[in-house]
mmCIF file of N, CA and C in Angstrom:
data_model
loop_
_atom_site.group_PDB
_atom_site.id
_atom_site.type_symbol
_atom_site.label_atom_id
_atom_site.label_comp_id
_atom_site.label_asym_id
_atom_site.label_seq_id
_atom_site.Cartn_x
_atom_site.Cartn_y
_atom_site.Cartn_z
ATOM 1 N N SER G 1001 118.470 91.533 73.462
ATOM 2 C CA SER G 1001 119.191 92.488 74.659
ATOM 3 C C SER G 1001 117.955 92.851 75.433
ATOM 4 N N LYS G 1002 118.323 93.559 76.590
ATOM 5 C CA LYS G 1002 117.087 94.361 77.395
ATOM 6 C C LYS G 1002 116.777 95.416 76.351
ATOM 7 N N TYR G 1003 117.477 96.036 75.708
ATOM 8 C CA TYR G 1003 117.254 97.133 74.824
ATOM 9 C C TYR G 1003 116.085 96.585 73.866
ATOM 10 N N GLY G 1004 116.372 95.670 73.141
ATOM 11 C CA GLY G 1004 115.245 95.377 71.981
ATOM 12 C C GLY G 1004 114.455 94.771 72.634
ATOM 13 N N TYR G 1005 114.143 93.977 73.798
ATOM 14 C CA TYR G 1005 112.624 93.682 74.391
ATOM 15 C C TYR G 1005 112.282 95.039 74.831
ATOM 16 N N SER G 1006 112.943 95.584 75.681
ATOM 17 C CA SER G 1006 112.431 96.946 76.094
ATOM 18 C C SER G 1006 111.894 98.358 75.061
ATOM 19 N N ASN G 1007 112.251 97.981 73.643
ATOM 20 C CA ASN G 1007 111.988 98.818 72.568
ATOM 21 C C ASN G 1007 110.964 98.310 72.067
ATOM 22 N N LYS G 1008 110.707 96.701 71.772
ATOM 23 C CA LYS G 1008 109.812 96.392 71.458
ATOM 24 C C LYS G 1008 108.522 96.490 72.087
ATOM 25 N N ALA G 1009 108.728 96.211 73.627
ATOM 26 C CA ALA G 1009 107.566 96.536 74.658
ATOM 27 C C ALA G 1009 106.989 97.857 74.479
ATOM 28 N N GLY G 1010 108.020 99.036 74.452
ATOM 29 C CA GLY G 1010 107.520 100.326 74.294
ATOM 30 C C GLY G 1010 106.501 100.467 72.989
ATOM 31 N N LEU G 1011 106.853 99.777 71.957
ATOM 32 C CA LEU G 1011 105.924 99.890 70.683
ATOM 33 C C LEU G 1011 104.636 99.301 71.151
ATOM 34 N N LEU G 1012 104.728 98.165 71.467
ATOM 35 C CA LEU G 1012 103.387 97.676 71.620
ATOM 36 C C LEU G 1012 102.334 98.330 72.542
ATOM 37 N N TYR G 1013 103.099 98.858 73.594
ATOM 38 C CA TYR G 1013 102.762 99.713 74.986
ATOM 39 C C TYR G 1013 101.703 100.871 74.100
ATOM 40 N N GLN G 1014 102.173 101.468 73.446
ATOM 41 C CA GLN G 1014 102.284 102.589 72.560
ATOM 42 C C GLN G 1014 100.499 102.170 71.377
ATOM 43 N N ASP G 1015 100.860 101.158 71.100
ATOM 44 C CA ASP G 1015 100.062 100.385 69.950
ATOM 45 C C ASP G 1015 98.728 100.043 71.090
ATOM 46 N N GLU G 1016 98.836 100.411 72.647
ATOM 47 C CA GLU G 1016 97.879 99.676 73.290
ATOM 48 C C GLU G 1016 97.662 98.131 73.477
ATOM 49 N N LYS G 1017 98.547 97.524 73.192
ATOM 50 C CA LYS G 1017 98.705 96.176 73.107
ATOM 51 C C LYS G 1017 99.734 95.800 74.210
ATOM 52 N N ASP G 1018 98.706 95.735 75.392
ATOM 53 C CA ASP G 1018 99.288 95.887 76.823
ATOM 54 C C ASP G 1018 99.721 94.500 77.124
ATOM 55 N N GLU G 1019 99.498 93.348 77.359
ATOM 56 C CA GLU G 1019 99.488 91.976 77.279
ATOM 57 C C GLU G 1019 101.171 91.592 76.763
ATOM 58 N N GLU G 1020 100.892 92.058 75.389
ATOM 59 C CA GLU G 1020 102.292 91.729 74.756
ATOM 60 C C GLU G 1020 103.177 92.438 75.108
ATOM 61 N N ALA G 1021 103.356 93.835 75.265
ATOM 62 C CA ALA G 1021 104.084 94.666 75.919
ATOM 63 C C ALA G 1021 104.630 94.048 77.473
ATOM 64 N N LEU G 1022 104.049 93.635 78.263
ATOM 65 C CA LEU G 1022 103.949 93.121 79.582
ATOM 66 C C LEU G 1022 105.103 91.890 79.049
ATOM 67 N N THR G 1023 104.879 90.977 78.058
ATOM 68 C CA THR G 1023 105.592 89.755 78.052
ATOM 69 C C THR G 1023 106.881 90.394 77.534
ATOM 70 N N TYR G 1024 107.201 91.177 76.734
ATOM 71 C CA TYR G 1024 108.342 91.794 76.302
ATOM 72 C C TYR G 1024 109.213 92.473 77.407
ATOM 73 N N TYR G 1025 108.533 93.630 78.433
ATOM 74 C CA TYR G 1025 108.775 93.808 79.409
ATOM 75 C C TYR G 1025 109.673 93.175 80.511
ATOM 76 N N GLN G 1026 108.922 91.818 80.789
ATOM 77 C CA GLN G 1026 109.411 91.380 81.463
ATOM 78 C C GLN G 1026 110.732 90.242 81.403
ATOM 79 N N LYS G 1027 110.822 89.971 79.925
ATOM 80 C CA LYS G 1027 111.937 89.660 79.465
ATOM 81 C C LYS G 1027 113.241 90.277 79.541
ATOM 82 N N ALA G 1028 112.494 91.568 79.466
ATOM 83 C CA ALA G 1028 114.007 92.628 79.568
ATOM 84 C C ALA G 1028 114.293 92.593 81.005
ATOM 85 N N GLN G 1029 113.340 92.388 81.923
ATOM 86 C CA GLN G 1029 113.492 92.374 83.473
ATOM 87 C C GLN G 1029 114.213 91.142 83.690
ATOM 88 N N LYS G 1030 113.722 90.077 82.924
ATOM 89 C CA LYS G 1030 114.970 88.948 83.481
ATOM 90 C C LYS G 1030 116.582 89.133 83.054
ATOM 91 N N ILE G 1031 116.809 89.889 82.135
ATOM 92 C CA ILE G 1031 118.224 90.337 81.515
ATOM 93 C C ILE G 1031 118.807 91.428 82.752
ATOM 94 N N SER G 1032 117.530 92.449 83.328
ATOM 95 C CA SER G 1032 118.403 93.514 83.940
ATOM 96 C C SER G 1032 117.300 93.510 84.826
ATOM 97 N N PRO G 1033 117.544 92.918 86.114
ATOM 98 C CA PRO G 1033 116.073 92.675 87.036
ATOM 99 C C PRO G 1033 116.437 94.005 87.741
ATOM 100 N N ASN G 1034 117.292 94.717 88.322
ATOM 101 C CA ASN G 1034 117.571 96.021 88.655
ATOM 102 C C ASN G 1034 117.180 97.056 87.972
ATOM 103 N N ASP G 1035 116.708 97.099 86.643
ATOM 104 C CA ASP G 1035 116.330 98.278 86.066
ATOM 105 C C ASP G 1035 114.938 99.065 86.604
ATOM 106 N N THR G 1036 115.265 100.288 87.101
ATOM 107 C CA THR G 1036 114.037 101.009 87.697
ATOM 108 C C THR G 1036 113.192 101.335 86.607
ATOM 109 N N LEU G 1037 113.533 101.931 85.465
ATOM 110 C CA LEU G 1037 112.793 102.100 84.415
ATOM 111 C C LEU G 1037 111.847 100.709 83.851
ATOM 112 N N ILE G 1038 112.196 99.813 83.492
ATOM 113 C CA ILE G 1038 111.838 98.634 83.186
ATOM 114 C C ILE G 1038 110.751 98.287 84.254
ATOM 115 N N ALA G 1039 111.102 98.467 85.448
ATOM 116 C CA ALA G 1039 110.145 97.853 86.664
ATOM 117 C C ALA G 1039 108.830 98.872 86.373
ATOM 118 N N PHE G 1040 109.203 100.088 86.285
ATOM 119 C CA PHE G 1040 108.282 101.475 86.207
ATOM 120 C C PHE G 1040 107.295 101.303 84.957
ATOM 121 N N ASN G 1041 107.828 100.739 84.288
ATOM 122 C CA ASN G 1041 106.960 100.502 82.748
ATOM 123 C C ASN G 1041 105.960 99.099 82.980
ATOM 124 N N ILE G 1042 106.467 98.165 83.584
ATOM 125 C CA ILE G 1042 106.003 96.950 84.156
ATOM 126 C C ILE G 1042 104.608 97.637 84.631
ATOM 127 N N ALA G 1043 104.613 98.490 85.957
ATOM 128 C CA ALA G 1043 103.762 98.644 86.685
ATOM 129 C C ALA G 1043 102.855 99.504 85.579
ATOM 130 N N MET G 1044 103.137 100.439 85.026
ATOM 131 C CA MET G 1044 102.274 101.050 83.939
ATOM 132 C C MET G 1044 101.255 100.035 83.111
ATOM 133 N N VAL G 1045 101.966 99.219 82.706
ATOM 134 C CA VAL G 1045 101.312 98.171 81.996
ATOM 135 C C VAL G 1045 100.061 97.206 82.715
ATOM 136 N N TYR G 1046 100.481 97.298 83.915
ATOM 137 C CA TYR G 1046 99.371 96.582 84.904
ATOM 138 C C TYR G 1046 98.260 97.598 85.406
ATOM 139 N N LYS G 1047 98.820 98.864 85.471
ATOM 140 C CA LYS G 1047 98.001 99.847 85.622
ATOM 141 C C LYS G 1047 96.995 99.976 84.277
ATOM 142 N N ASN G 1048 97.497 99.885 83.186
ATOM 143 C CA ASN G 1048 96.426 99.816 82.002
ATOM 144 C C ASN G 1048 95.568 98.696 82.251
ATOM 145 N N LEU G 1049 96.069 97.426 82.545
ATOM 146 C CA LEU G 1049 95.277 96.373 82.319
ATOM 147 C C LEU G 1049 94.345 96.273 83.721
ATOM 148 N N LYS G 1050 94.413 97.072 84.442
ATOM 149 C CA LYS G 1050 93.433 97.558 85.744
ATOM 150 C C LYS G 1050 93.967 96.598 86.772
ATOM 151 N N ASP G 1051 95.070 96.086 86.920
ATOM 152 C CA ASP G 1051 95.740 95.218 87.801
ATOM 153 C C ASP G 1051 95.994 96.292 88.855
ATOM 154 N N TYR G 1052 95.540 97.130 89.666
ATOM 155 C CA TYR G 1052 95.982 97.991 90.084
ATOM 156 C C TYR G 1052 96.878 97.772 91.495
ATOM 157 N N ALA G 1053 96.523 96.212 92.048
ATOM 158 C CA ALA G 1053 97.231 96.217 92.999
ATOM 159 C C ALA G 1053 98.727 95.523 92.851
ATOM 160 N N LYS G 1054 98.856 95.040 91.235
ATOM 161 C CA LYS G 1054 100.017 94.661 90.911
ATOM 162 C C LYS G 1054 100.906 95.643 90.857
ATOM 163 N N SER G 1055 100.020 96.718 90.094
ATOM 164 C CA SER G 1055 100.823 98.131 89.949
ATOM 165 C C SER G 1055 101.502 98.714 91.095
ATOM 166 N N LYS G 1056 100.668 98.801 92.279
ATOM 167 C CA LYS G 1056 100.886 99.818 93.656
ATOM 168 C C LYS G 1056 102.065 98.547 94.261
ATOM 169 N N LYS G 1057 102.108 97.650 94.062
ATOM 170 C CA LYS G 1057 103.304 97.012 94.903
ATOM 171 C C LYS G 1057 104.805 97.249 93.962
ATOM 172 N N ILE G 1058 104.592 97.098 92.980
ATOM 173 C CA ILE G 1058 105.928 97.548 92.109
ATOM 174 C C ILE G 1058 106.204 98.798 92.312
ATOM 175 N N LEU G 1059 105.047 99.974 92.212
ATOM 176 C CA LEU G 1059 105.640 101.557 92.712
ATOM 177 C C LEU G 1059 106.226 101.776 93.681
ATOM 178 N N GLU G 1060 105.759 101.313 94.516
ATOM 179 C CA GLU G 1060 105.939 101.489 96.187
ATOM 180 C C GLU G 1060 107.221 100.697 96.519
ATOM 181 N N THR G 1061 107.719 99.372 95.856
ATOM 182 C CA THR G 1061 108.980 98.983 95.874
ATOM 183 C C THR G 1061 110.274 100.137 95.018
ATOM 184 N N LEU G 1062 109.701 100.505 94.249
ATOM 185 C CA LEU G 1062 110.463 101.217 93.300
ATOM 186 C C LEU G 1062 110.687 102.901 93.972
ATOM 187 N N LEU G 1063 110.083 103.205 95.005
ATOM 188 C CA LEU G 1063 110.045 104.386 95.657
ATOM 189 C C LEU G 1063 111.178 104.099 96.699
ATOM 190 N N THR G 1064 111.394 102.728 97.201
ATOM 191 C CA THR G 1064 112.609 102.562 97.869
ATOM 192 C C THR G 1064 113.835 102.303 97.395
ATOM 193 N N GLN G 1065 114.005 102.373 95.956
ATOM 194 C CA GLN G 1065 115.112 102.171 95.025
ATOM 195 C C GLN G 1065 115.693 103.502 94.215
ATOM 196 N N VAL G 1066 114.494 104.068 93.943
ATOM 197 C CA VAL G 1066 114.941 105.477 93.065
ATOM 198 C C VAL G 1066 115.732 106.164 93.539
ATOM 199 N N LYS G 1067 116.673 106.899 92.962
ATOM 200 C CA LYS G 1067 117.502 107.986 93.734
ATOM 201 C C LYS G 1067 117.072 109.528 93.185
ATOM 202 N N ASP G 1068 116.788 109.379 92.116
ATOM 203 C CA ASP G 1068 116.068 110.523 91.418
ATOM 204 C C ASP G 1068 114.856 111.285 91.754
ATOM 205 N N LEU G 1069 115.021 112.236 92.171
ATOM 206 C CA LEU G 1069 113.646 113.014 92.694
ATOM 207 C C LEU G 1069 112.229 113.192 91.961
ATOM 208 N N SER G 1070 113.111 113.541 91.006
ATOM 209 C CA SER G 1070 111.406 114.062 90.089
ATOM 210 C C SER G 1070 110.946 112.524 89.464
ATOM 211 N N PHE G 1071 111.851 111.725 89.474
ATOM 212 C CA PHE G 1071 111.235 109.901 88.766
ATOM 213 C C PHE G 1071 110.493 109.561 90.236
ATOM 214 N N SER G 1072 110.792 110.089 91.470
ATOM 215 C CA SER G 1072 110.393 109.761 92.837
ATOM 216 C C SER G 1072 108.849 110.220 92.903
ATOM 217 N N ASN G 1073 109.033 111.539 92.447
ATOM 218 C CA ASN G 1073 107.299 112.619 92.512
ATOM 219 C C ASN G 1073 106.610 111.901 91.499
ATOM 220 N N GLU G 1074 106.832 111.586 90.581
ATOM 221 C CA GLU G 1074 106.347 111.177 89.435
ATOM 222 C C GLU G 1074 105.664 109.805 89.823
ATOM 223 N N ILE G 1075 106.110 108.953 90.237
ATOM 224 C CA ILE G 1075 106.002 107.605 91.120
ATOM 225 C C ILE G 1075 104.594 107.974 92.170
ATOM 226 N N LYS G 1076 105.088 108.914 93.165
ATOM 227 C CA LYS G 1076 104.241 109.159 94.119
ATOM 228 C C LYS G 1076 103.046 109.811 93.333
ATOM 229 N N THR G 1077 102.908 110.525 92.675
ATOM 230 C CA THR G 1077 101.674 111.138 91.985
ATOM 231 C C THR G 1077 100.970 110.167 91.149
ATOM 232 N N ILE G 1078 101.339 109.403 90.713
ATOM 233 C CA ILE G 1078 100.896 108.370 90.099
ATOM 234 C C ILE G 1078 99.824 107.048 91.083
ATOM 235 N N LEU G 1079 100.659 107.032 92.375
ATOM 236 C CA LEU G 1079 99.779 105.987 93.383
ATOM 237 C C LEU G 1079 99.036 107.029 93.772
ATOM 238 N N VAL G 1080 99.136 108.394 94.245
ATOM 239 C CA VAL G 1080 97.918 109.213 94.953
ATOM 240 C C VAL G 1080 96.759 109.320 93.930
ATOM 241 N N GLN G 1081 96.968 109.688 92.667
ATOM 242 C CA GLN G 1081 95.882 110.054 91.487
ATOM 243 C C GLN G 1081 95.635 109.016 90.803
ATOM 244 N N GLU G 1082 95.756 107.953 90.556
ATOM 245 C CA GLU G 1082 95.745 106.794 89.477
ATOM 246 C C GLU G 1082 95.512 105.595 90.280
ATOM 247 N N ILE G 1083 96.070 104.986 91.157
ATOM 248 C CA ILE G 1083 96.364 103.896 91.822
ATOM 249 C C ILE G 1083 95.279 103.835 92.973
ATOM 250 N N ASN G 1084 95.695 104.445 93.850
ATOM 251 C CA ASN G 1084 95.100 104.448 95.080
ATOM 252 C C ASN G 1084 93.456 104.694 95.331
ATOM 253 N N PRO G 1085 93.114 105.331 94.532
ATOM 254 C CA PRO G 1085 91.774 105.682 94.336
ATOM 255 C C PRO G 1085 91.077 104.503 93.898
ATOM 256 N N LYS G 1086 91.287 103.746 92.744
ATOM 257 C CA LYS G 1086 91.348 102.033 92.212
ATOM 258 C C LYS G 1086 91.337 101.215 93.184
ATOM 259 N N LEU G 1087 91.758 101.444 94.382
ATOM 260 C CA LEU G 1087 91.817 100.559 94.968
ATOM 261 C C LEU G 1087 90.870 100.073 96.451
ATOM 262 N N PRO G 1088 90.334 99.265 96.876
ATOM 263 C CA PRO G 1088 89.109 99.207 97.932
ATOM 264 C C PRO G 1088 89.722 99.543 99.273
#
């Protein structure tokens, strides 16, 4: 299930096993492609893997989908403070 994959991915992410976490988050995303939290978590894994361009693309897409203001603000903060400074 999407929850099983997501939970497994979260544990791997906490253990800094980012590539394995990414695999499980992507499996969860296949089951639930419109889940913004899964997409956000994938963006955070890409950030950890220093693939800032992929992370930015996902986060910018999320900004057009997220309705929750605090989630939207969190995404904007990550883009401004953690992603954009790393890009050329």
